[in-house]
Amino acid sequence: MTLLDRTSIPNAPVAERRQRPAEVDVWVSQIAQLLEPAEIRWVDGSTRERHELLQLLVSTGTIEQLNPDLRPYSFLARSAESDVARLESRTFICTEHEADAGPTNNWREPAAMRAELEGVMRGAMRGRTMYVVPFAMGPIGSPMARFGVQVTDSPYVVVSIGTMTRMGDAALDAIARGASWVPAVHSVGAPLAPGQQDVPWPCNDTKYIVQFPETREIWSYGSAYGGNAILAKKAYALRIASVMARDEGWLAEHMLLIKVTPPSGKSYHLAAAFPSACGKTNMAMMTPSLPGWKVETIGDDIAWLWIGADGRLRAINPEAGFFGVAPGTGMRTNPTAVDALWGNTIFTNVARTDDGDVWWEGLTDEKPARLTDWRGEQWTPDSGRPAAHPNSRFTVSARQCPSIAEDWDDPEGVVIDAIIFGGRRASNVPLVVEARDWDHGVFMGATIASEQTAAAEGTVGELRRDPFAMLPFAGYNMADYFAHWLDFGRRLRRSARVPRVFQVNWFRKGADGSFLWPGFGENARVLEWMVGRLDGQIGAVDSPIGSLPSDGALNVEGLELDEAALTELFRVDPAAFEAEADDIEAFFATFGDRLPVELSRQLTLLRDRLAAA
Ligand code: GTP
Ligand code: SPV
Ligand code: MN
């Protein structure tokens, strides 16, 4: 067996014994009584501990170490075949009143759900170790930092939380000093009888991902897949945090954050919300095709935004790592990610090469002649199935990303100049549109539709409304969430400049079914237009759905893009948008009286403009 090579990871001092907050201690004993673990272990977040957990995972067959010469200190996990994505149908928002969860969430009455959970959770950790995992979301010391403690019986989940959050003693100390914290319970739901042999990826066919927003609690059962099990991420930083944000006057969003610097040297910060597997990580790590342009990464999935003391919109990335989609990530599309993954990375459900490295569709243009696929079976290019699961992922520290911005973890965040909404739309939606004002931007965000991807269970390609890319993540009534955004804009208007809002679509297809726009680094051309708009130096023309680049304003120099493709990329078909408006009306109707009147007004304005077109 190859030796685990520790030299490539920075050395952290061994933690001293910490004073455990009494409140956490009491909660842990209560949970232990319910879950009946064989052992309890408090996680300190040290490098030594990570090393021990990785060794343990290798010994149980959950992960295998990749060839250290090719991929230093990196590992491959193969999940159970049934545990590869988020499960939206098993994700519940439990509020006293059903209307507070809203029509877009699966609602359950809290007491009934508690009883159900107690049924599955009782004894769920028998024969296993319960890890107690304190974590911080956001830089510790930031006014925006929020804390939590997750218990889990999955060491794979512990090491994942270790990469994705600020995990361990520093977070526990902050809690001990009085910071409030969210309790999160996670079990894979696979208790072990005495002497029973474990499986490499324990999980349960029955799954629950449960949020109690009113009492700020999270319970998850049966899955070890990232979005279902790293509860700091979607369950906390979006579902629970969106409710905190509503109550406290800020925003918790499914957004990437970037710093864009044009040749002029003046930097801009942008936040962009696209649904799962619709391009956030790629945009966050973009290598601009335009000479002299620079894009730096602040976050790739979640942003917390608030109005700072200066009245400006500010944002932090509450996470500390990237849980990114592997397929499609290659030197041509995202060289920055490829570089970030040089080592110290956990890959899940990708394929393995014969020499012990990883591969997935899109990593290289040429397919390897032979692979072990994500299921562990022999694979050749003739196998007729993907070698990596379409939702296979990498887990890597943000610090390891070559494009990470120097101020990515600034406790005060960065000032946001523009907000972008996007989705995966084969037709109708132009490459880029600018909203008339904040309220029109909220209408754009509220009406985003996108084709489903492999990031969650469901039919890939099916079009659905995914407002603000938050359909699976808003922890309360979506209509109230819309109202919160409108109100937030009113507060911004009172204090300072309101960021501009744009909508993009990298995924429009031509008649032959291929993408019209080259995407990836070429998306910098769209950024160039946006930055020009921010500076008031570039042209736009009015259309029924917003402002489009005026003739020649989008720089397409050097692109192999024929005139017909360019025209199609920006074509606004009034009939198609009439149908879109009907669909939006039906979607809005699902919210009844709770829908803010401003959004109905925006729909009427859209119809009027379409009629006049
Ligand atoms: P989550 O982590 O699930 O939230 O996804 P994400 O929004 O970060 O999406 P990601 O950047 O991982 O991209 C998902 C898929 O879309 C990958 O296969 C990418 O290669 C592909 N993709 C990203 N950007 C573009 C683009 O500009 N054009 C095209 N055609 N594909 C893209
Ligand atoms: C997503 O599905 O939007 C992801 C991956 O970013 S997960 O953490 O599983 O939610
Ligand atoms: Mn995401």
mmCIF file of C-alpha atoms and ligand atoms in Angstrom, residues 254 275-282 300-301 323 325 327-328 393 424 455 506-507 515 519-520 523, ligand 1:
data_model
loop_
_atom_site.group_PDB
_atom_site.id
_atom_site.type_symbol
_atom_site.label_atom_id
_atom_site.label_comp_id
_atom_site.label_asym_id
_atom_site.label_seq_id
_atom_site.Cartn_x
_atom_site.Cartn_y
_atom_site.Cartn_z
ATOM 1 C CA HIS A 254 -26.948 30.790 -3.784
ATOM 2 C CA PRO A 275 -29.071 27.142 -10.240
ATOM 3 C CA SER A 276 -27.117 24.021 -9.305
ATOM 4 C CA ALA A 277 -24.700 22.874 -12.013
ATOM 5 C CA CYS A 278 -25.358 25.984 -14.133
ATOM 6 C CA GLY A 279 -21.921 27.554 -14.045
ATOM 7 C CA LYS A 280 -21.157 29.281 -10.709
ATOM 8 C CA THR A 281 -17.850 27.537 -10.004
ATOM 9 C CA ASN A 282 -16.752 28.066 -13.602
ATOM 10 C CA ASP A 300 -18.324 29.795 -5.800
ATOM 11 C CA ASP A 301 -21.651 28.785 -4.281
ATOM 12 C CA PHE A 323 -17.578 21.302 -3.556
ATOM 13 C CA VAL A 325 -18.926 19.592 -10.265
ATOM 14 C CA PRO A 327 -17.553 16.739 -15.366
ATOM 15 C CA GLY A 328 -16.867 19.526 -17.815
ATOM 16 C CA ARG A 393 -17.551 16.299 -7.368
ATOM 17 C CA ARG A 424 -29.793 27.049 -18.322
ATOM 18 C CA ALA A 455 -27.164 18.003 -8.970
ATOM 19 C CA TRP A 506 -24.656 30.852 -21.468
ATOM 20 C CA PHE A 507 -26.731 27.916 -22.668
ATOM 21 C CA PHE A 515 -24.483 25.903 -27.719
ATOM 22 C CA GLY A 519 -18.893 30.242 -22.773
ATOM 23 C CA PHE A 520 -16.268 29.854 -20.040
ATOM 24 C CA ASN A 523 -17.933 35.016 -20.830
HETATM 25 P P1 GTP B 1 -23.312 23.677 -8.179
HETATM 26 O O1 GTP B 1 -22.023 23.385 -7.523
HETATM 27 O O2 GTP B 1 -24.157 22.473 -8.375
HETATM 28 O O3 GTP B 1 -24.073 24.777 -7.528
HETATM 29 O O4 GTP B 1 -22.966 24.103 -9.710
HETATM 30 P P2 GTP B 1 -22.344 25.409 -10.364
HETATM 31 O O5 GTP B 1 -23.416 26.422 -10.563
HETATM 32 O O6 GTP B 1 -21.141 25.836 -9.628
HETATM 33 O O7 GTP B 1 -21.952 24.901 -11.837
HETATM 34 P P3 GTP B 1 -20.513 24.584 -12.468
HETATM 35 O O8 GTP B 1 -19.689 25.832 -12.637
HETATM 36 O O9 GTP B 1 -19.905 23.482 -11.725
HETATM 37 O O10 GTP B 1 -20.936 24.109 -13.927
HETATM 38 C C1 GTP B 1 -21.788 23.009 -14.139
HETATM 39 C C2 GTP B 1 -21.626 22.489 -15.519
HETATM 40 O O11 GTP B 1 -21.880 23.511 -16.478
HETATM 41 C C3 GTP B 1 -20.201 21.994 -15.801
HETATM 42 O O12 GTP B 1 -20.270 20.795 -16.507
HETATM 43 C C4 GTP B 1 -19.593 23.081 -16.627
HETATM 44 O O13 GTP B 1 -18.603 22.604 -17.511
HETATM 45 C C5 GTP B 1 -20.790 23.651 -17.377
HETATM 46 N N1 GTP B 1 -20.586 25.087 -17.679
HETATM 47 C C6 GTP B 1 -20.180 26.044 -16.822
HETATM 48 N N2 GTP B 1 -20.049 27.250 -17.437
HETATM 49 C C7 GTP B 1 -20.395 27.047 -18.726
HETATM 50 C C8 GTP B 1 -20.462 27.902 -19.875
HETATM 51 O O14 GTP B 1 -20.166 29.101 -19.839
HETATM 52 N N3 GTP B 1 -20.885 27.321 -21.041
HETATM 53 C C9 GTP B 1 -21.213 25.993 -21.112
HETATM 54 N N4 GTP B 1 -21.609 25.524 -22.280
HETATM 55 N N5 GTP B 1 -21.153 25.158 -20.052
HETATM 56 C C10 GTP B 1 -20.752 25.672 -18.880
#
